[in-house]
Tab-separated table of C-alpha atoms and ligand atoms in Angstrom:
chain	number	residue	atom	x	y	z
A	1	MET	CA	28.607	4.513	-6.914
A	2	GLN	CA	24.956	3.722	-7.677
A	3	ALA	CA	22.545	6.659	-7.701
A	4	ALA	CA	19.916	6.640	-4.938
A	5	PRO	CA	16.653	5.148	-6.221
A	6	HIS	CA	14.113	7.698	-7.338
A	7	TRP	CA	11.213	8.347	-4.908
A	8	PRO	CA	8.330	6.618	-6.685
A	9	LEU	CA	5.192	8.371	-5.421
A	10	PRO	CA	3.321	11.635	-5.925
A	11	PHE	CA	1.788	13.332	-2.857
A	12	TRP	CA	-1.748	11.884	-3.055
A	13	ILE	CA	-2.188	8.111	-2.807
A	14	ALA	CA	-5.530	6.321	-3.095
A	15	HIS	CA	-6.029	3.815	-0.271
A	16	ARG	CA	-6.871	0.250	-1.387
A	17	GLY	CA	-7.728	1.572	-4.882
A	18	ALA	CA	-10.618	3.945	-4.289
A	19	GLY	CA	-11.156	3.913	-0.534
A	20	LYS	CA	-14.703	2.812	0.211
A	21	LEU	CA	-16.233	3.722	-3.162
A	22	ALA	CA	-15.512	0.306	-4.705
A	23	PRO	CA	-14.577	-3.081	-3.250
A	24	GLU	CA	-11.135	-2.522	-1.720
A	25	ASN	CA	-8.085	-4.093	-3.353
A	26	THR	CA	-9.910	-5.144	-6.534
A	27	LEU	CA	-8.937	-4.032	-10.032
A	28	ALA	CA	-12.316	-2.258	-10.267
A	29	ALA	CA	-11.316	-0.108	-7.286
A	30	PHE	CA	-8.017	0.959	-8.857
A	31	ARG	CA	-9.801	1.797	-12.104
A	32	LEU	CA	-12.273	3.954	-10.186
A	33	GLY	CA	-9.490	5.687	-8.258
A	34	ALA	CA	-7.804	6.457	-11.590
A	35	GLN	CA	-11.079	7.876	-12.922
A	36	HIS	CA	-10.968	10.304	-10.000
A	37	GLY	CA	-7.565	11.462	-11.220
A	38	TYR	CA	-5.370	9.473	-8.847
A	39	ARG	CA	-1.958	8.486	-10.166
A	40	ALA	CA	-0.763	6.440	-7.176
A	41	PHE	CA	-2.344	3.643	-5.177
A	42	GLU	CA	-1.830	1.734	-1.958
A	43	CYS	CA	-2.750	-1.951	-1.763
A	44	ASP	CA	-2.398	-4.860	0.679
A	45	VAL	CA	-0.597	-8.016	-0.453
A	46	LYS	CA	-0.294	-11.497	1.062
A	47	LEU	CA	0.432	-15.040	-0.200
A	48	SER	CA	-1.813	-17.896	-1.295
A	49	SER	CA	-0.916	-21.316	0.127
A	50	GLU	CA	1.502	-22.016	-2.754
A	51	GLY	CA	3.068	-18.555	-2.495
A	52	ILE	CA	1.309	-16.464	-5.137
A	53	PRO	CA	1.118	-12.791	-4.070
A	54	PHE	CA	-2.435	-11.425	-4.259
A	55	LEU	CA	-4.425	-8.499	-2.884
A	56	LEU	CA	-6.420	-8.778	0.332
A	57	HIS	CA	-6.427	-6.714	3.516
A	58	ASP	CA	-7.640	-9.122	6.183
A	59	ALA	CA	-6.048	-12.458	7.088
A	60	THR	CA	-9.486	-14.030	6.618
A	61	LEU	CA	-11.890	-13.966	3.691
A	62	GLU	CA	-15.257	-13.287	5.292
A	63	ARG	CA	-15.390	-9.466	5.348
A	64	THR	CA	-14.501	-8.788	1.706
A	65	SER	CA	-15.452	-11.953	-0.201
A	66	ASN	CA	-17.816	-14.895	-0.218
A	67	GLY	CA	-14.991	-17.185	0.973
A	68	GLN	CA	-14.326	-18.470	4.452
A	69	GLY	CA	-11.337	-18.933	6.691
A	70	VAL	CA	-7.708	-17.932	6.437
A	71	ALA	CA	-7.011	-16.758	2.879
A	72	GLY	CA	-3.369	-17.864	3.027
A	73	ASP	CA	-4.461	-21.473	3.629
A	74	LEU	CA	-6.060	-21.670	0.166
A	75	PRO	CA	-4.372	-22.230	-3.208
A	76	TRP	CA	-4.732	-19.520	-5.823
A	77	GLY	CA	-7.043	-21.747	-7.895
A	78	GLU	CA	-9.651	-21.554	-5.103
A	79	LEU	CA	-9.083	-17.900	-4.260
A	80	ALA	CA	-9.479	-16.960	-7.932
A	81	ARG	CA	-13.047	-18.320	-7.965
A	82	LEU	CA	-14.266	-16.121	-5.103
A	83	ASP	CA	-16.573	-13.117	-5.444
A	84	ALA	CA	-14.793	-10.130	-3.874
A	85	GLY	CA	-17.349	-7.560	-5.051
A	86	SER	CA	-20.846	-8.535	-3.879
A	87	TRP	CA	-20.116	-7.669	-0.227
A	88	HIS	CA	-19.688	-4.059	-1.365
A	89	SER	CA	-22.616	-3.606	-3.756
A	90	ARG	CA	-24.476	-5.368	-6.575
A	91	ALA	CA	-22.714	-3.228	-9.166
A	92	TYR	CA	-19.491	-5.059	-8.345
A	93	ALA	CA	-20.897	-8.594	-8.052
A	94	GLY	CA	-18.431	-11.186	-9.294
A	95	GLU	CA	-15.379	-8.933	-9.092
A	96	PRO	CA	-12.427	-11.280	-8.473
A	97	LEU	CA	-9.504	-11.052	-6.080
A	98	PRO	CA	-6.518	-9.873	-8.145
A	99	THR	CA	-2.989	-11.217	-8.161
A	100	LEU	CA	-0.169	-8.720	-7.713
A	101	GLU	CA	0.735	-9.591	-11.310
A	102	ALA	CA	-2.678	-8.399	-12.554
A	103	LEU	CA	-2.231	-5.098	-10.729
A	104	ALA	CA	1.297	-4.741	-12.056
A	105	ARG	CA	-0.038	-4.867	-15.619
A	106	PHE	CA	-2.510	-2.058	-14.887
A	107	VAL	CA	-0.019	0.056	-12.946
A	108	LEU	CA	2.831	-0.359	-15.427
A	109	ALA	CA	0.725	0.282	-18.526
A	110	ASN	CA	-0.443	3.560	-16.993
A	111	ARG	CA	2.841	4.476	-15.260
A	112	TYR	CA	1.123	4.819	-11.916
A	113	GLY	CA	2.871	5.028	-8.579
A	114	PHE	CA	2.265	2.006	-6.398
A	115	ASN	CA	2.671	1.362	-2.679
A	116	ILE	CA	2.625	-2.340	-1.877
A	117	GLU	CA	1.801	-2.835	1.771
A	118	ILE	CA	3.094	-6.293	2.674
A	119	LYS	CA	0.320	-7.631	4.882
A	120	PRO	CA	1.405	-11.172	5.753
A	121	THR	CA	-0.801	-13.935	7.017
A	122	PRO	CA	0.209	-14.195	10.712
A	123	GLY	CA	3.473	-16.151	11.050
A	124	GLN	CA	4.548	-15.576	7.426
A	125	ALA	CA	6.164	-12.140	7.598
A	126	LEU	CA	9.712	-12.946	6.477
A	127	LEU	CA	8.586	-15.350	3.753
A	128	THR	CA	5.980	-12.924	2.426
A	129	GLY	CA	8.529	-10.114	2.262
A	130	LYS	CA	10.960	-12.296	0.332
A	131	VAL	CA	8.400	-13.670	-2.115
A	132	VAL	CA	6.830	-10.266	-2.786
A	133	GLY	CA	10.321	-8.804	-3.210
A	134	ARG	CA	11.208	-11.409	-5.851
A	135	GLU	CA	7.848	-10.945	-7.589
A	136	VAL	CA	8.305	-7.181	-7.811
A	137	LEU	CA	11.742	-7.598	-9.376
A	138	ARG	CA	10.240	-10.016	-11.904
A	139	LEU	CA	7.280	-7.758	-12.748
A	140	TRP	CA	8.797	-4.263	-12.535
A	141	GLY	CA	12.425	-5.077	-13.405
A	142	GLY	CA	13.700	-3.091	-16.359
A	143	SER	CA	10.533	-0.963	-16.558
A	144	GLY	CA	12.189	2.156	-15.186
A	145	PHE	CA	9.439	2.293	-12.526
A	146	ALA	CA	9.252	0.697	-9.113
A	147	PRO	CA	6.739	0.492	-6.292
A	148	LEU	CA	7.347	1.396	-2.640
A	149	PHE	CA	7.134	-1.450	-0.132
A	150	SER	CA	5.625	-0.793	3.265
A	151	SER	CA	4.680	-2.928	6.244
A	152	PHE	CA	3.761	-2.744	9.902
A	153	GLU	CA	5.949	-5.827	10.306
A	154	PRO	CA	9.705	-5.235	10.391
A	155	GLU	CA	10.327	-8.873	9.428
A	156	ALA	CA	8.355	-8.425	6.213
A	157	LEU	CA	10.488	-5.395	5.331
A	158	GLN	CA	13.600	-7.386	6.199
A	159	GLY	CA	12.490	-10.118	3.780
A	160	ALA	CA	11.830	-7.554	1.042
A	161	LYS	CA	15.229	-5.970	1.710
A	162	GLU	CA	16.980	-9.336	1.340
A	163	ALA	CA	15.159	-10.221	-1.901
A	164	ALA	CA	14.971	-6.786	-3.509
A	165	PRO	CA	17.327	-4.361	-1.729
A	166	GLU	CA	16.983	-1.718	-4.437
A	167	ILE	CA	13.193	-1.350	-4.006
A	168	LEU	CA	12.461	1.439	-1.498
A	169	ARG	CA	10.845	0.577	1.846
A	170	GLY	CA	8.654	2.407	4.359
A	171	LEU	CA	7.964	1.391	7.963
A	172	LEU	CA	4.271	1.672	8.888
A	173	LEU	CA	3.508	2.715	12.464
A	174	ASP	CA	0.266	2.876	14.386
A	175	SER	CA	2.127	3.958	17.512
A	176	LEU	CA	5.470	5.665	18.067
A	177	ARG	CA	6.940	2.759	19.964
A	178	GLU	CA	10.333	2.956	21.678
A	179	GLY	CA	13.126	3.024	19.106
A	180	TRP	CA	10.899	3.454	16.018
A	181	LEU	CA	13.297	5.759	14.210
A	182	ASN	CA	16.272	3.444	14.758
A	183	GLU	CA	14.144	0.542	13.599
A	184	ALA	CA	13.322	2.336	10.337
A	185	GLN	CA	16.973	3.242	9.827
A	186	ALA	CA	18.184	-0.295	10.562
A	187	LEU	CA	15.803	-1.581	7.889
A	188	GLY	CA	17.266	0.949	5.443
A	189	CYS	CA	13.863	2.594	5.025
A	190	ALA	CA	13.321	5.552	2.739
A	191	ALA	CA	10.091	6.502	4.534
A	192	VAL	CA	8.124	6.276	7.754
A	193	ILE	CA	4.357	6.124	7.269
A	194	THR	CA	2.314	6.763	10.397
A	195	ASN	CA	-1.279	6.932	11.450
A	196	TYR	CA	-1.926	10.622	10.717
A	197	ARG	CA	-2.805	11.352	14.359
A	198	LEU	CA	0.814	10.617	15.327
A	199	MET	CA	2.438	12.923	12.788
A	200	ASP	CA	3.076	16.165	14.669
A	201	GLU	CA	5.699	18.727	13.671
A	202	ALA	CA	8.423	17.160	15.830
A	203	THR	CA	7.802	13.731	14.299
A	204	VAL	CA	7.984	15.117	10.760
A	205	GLY	CA	11.203	16.888	11.804
A	206	SER	CA	12.809	13.720	13.212
A	207	ILE	CA	11.947	11.701	10.106
A	208	HIS	CA	13.287	14.398	7.780
A	209	ALA	CA	16.426	14.880	9.875
A	210	ALA	CA	17.087	11.153	9.425
A	211	GLY	CA	16.853	11.602	5.640
A	212	MET	CA	13.504	9.852	5.214
A	213	LYS	CA	10.113	10.850	3.829
A	214	ALA	CA	7.196	11.316	6.242
A	215	LEU	CA	3.865	9.950	5.009
A	216	VAL	CA	0.503	9.426	6.704
A	217	TYR	CA	-2.548	7.198	6.476
A	218	THR	CA	-5.595	7.326	6.273
A	219	VAL	CA	-6.607	10.994	5.973
A	220	ASN	CA	-10.201	11.614	4.932
A	221	ASP	CA	-10.835	14.978	6.543
A	222	ALA	CA	-9.942	18.254	4.768
A	223	GLU	CA	-8.896	20.094	7.934
A	224	ALA	CA	-6.616	17.260	9.006
A	225	ALA	CA	-5.099	17.161	5.512
A	226	GLN	CA	-4.390	20.914	5.581
A	227	ALA	CA	-2.721	20.667	8.987
A	228	LEU	CA	-0.535	17.777	7.831
A	229	ILE	CA	0.442	19.645	4.667
A	230	ALA	CA	1.416	22.648	6.812
A	231	ARG	CA	3.603	20.335	8.932
A	232	GLY	CA	5.462	19.300	5.790
A	233	VAL	CA	4.372	15.696	5.240
A	234	ASP	CA	5.516	14.181	1.946
A	235	GLY	CA	2.431	12.161	1.125
A	236	ILE	CA	-1.128	11.397	2.162
A	237	ILE	CA	-2.903	8.071	1.768
A	238	THR	CA	-6.657	8.667	1.550
A	239	ASP	CA	-9.989	6.948	1.075
A	240	ALA	CA	-11.555	10.258	0.015
A	241	VAL	CA	-10.728	10.045	-3.682
A	242	ASP	CA	-13.981	11.807	-4.538
A	243	ARG	CA	-13.165	14.793	-2.248
A	244	PHE	CA	-9.409	15.377	-2.437
A	245	SER	CA	-8.110	16.356	-5.855
A	246	PRO	CA	-4.718	14.839	-6.556
A	247	ALA	CA	-4.048	17.323	-9.366
A	248	GLN	CA	-1.920	19.640	-7.229
A	249	GLU	CA	1.190	18.606	-5.344
A	250	PRO	CA	1.062	20.810	-2.212
A	251	HIS	CA	4.792	21.454	-1.942
A	252	GLN	CA	5.418	22.540	-5.538
B	301	LIG	O1	-0.656	1.499	4.130
B	301	LIG	C1	-1.409	2.383	4.888
B	301	LIG	C2	-2.644	1.745	5.453
B	301	LIG	O2	-3.245	0.947	4.467
B	301	LIG	C3	-2.337	0.922	6.665
B	301	LIG	O3	-3.453	0.397	7.305
B	301	LIG	O4	-5.074	-1.365	7.830
B	301	LIG	O5	-5.556	0.217	5.990
B	301	LIG	O6	-3.815	-1.538	5.714
B	301	LIG	P1	-4.504	-0.604	6.680
B	302	LIG	MG1	-3.013	-1.049	3.772
């Protein structure tokens, strides 16, 4: 029998690299998060028009780059020329959008934990899950490390499960919709990751009773973090990398 895959994340996870301190989902942001002591990172991944996985939160380019329109409609050659830093501040002018491969180099060289949120362009959930699954096997295979997949879209997790069943998955929830726990179990998830406002003691208990980890996003307030730690959550995704020290794992 194969041993269960090792849980790949420490307690504290830096959201989109370094929260709002650097342009989200750029290599510069992950470097800054690491400078603040973070050893695990969340990012958002989608596909270029020819299927190259790269980092971007929104479906469209306007908010976080000087590009326009639906990012997934453009080939990587055009996306690679965009400025994804100037919108944030002049210090980051010219910062490019990174491929998942570029992040993998950084994460693997430093042995960081990595949570890949599969954030498909609308209508591409299953395909994105499959392609990102294959890419992760190619990039992380044989390294002895692995990221955690997560998604709000069950179809994306299904695609990842088909392509890379051995890579752990987490279902993201911004509401506790009917049947959410069964849904996570049917997808073979190792974790449920909710909006932190949803994670009360009973919810933590149900997730743990089902043999899964209970994680929360995006916690930036110290009181909220303390309450969640007291409820027994297994991980916190935060923007506040300059305020929360990741040096101590709360449950050790
Ligand atoms: O993965 C947790 C969190 O990133 C989910 O929400 O919108 O920030 O991607 P969002
Ligand atoms: Mg995200």
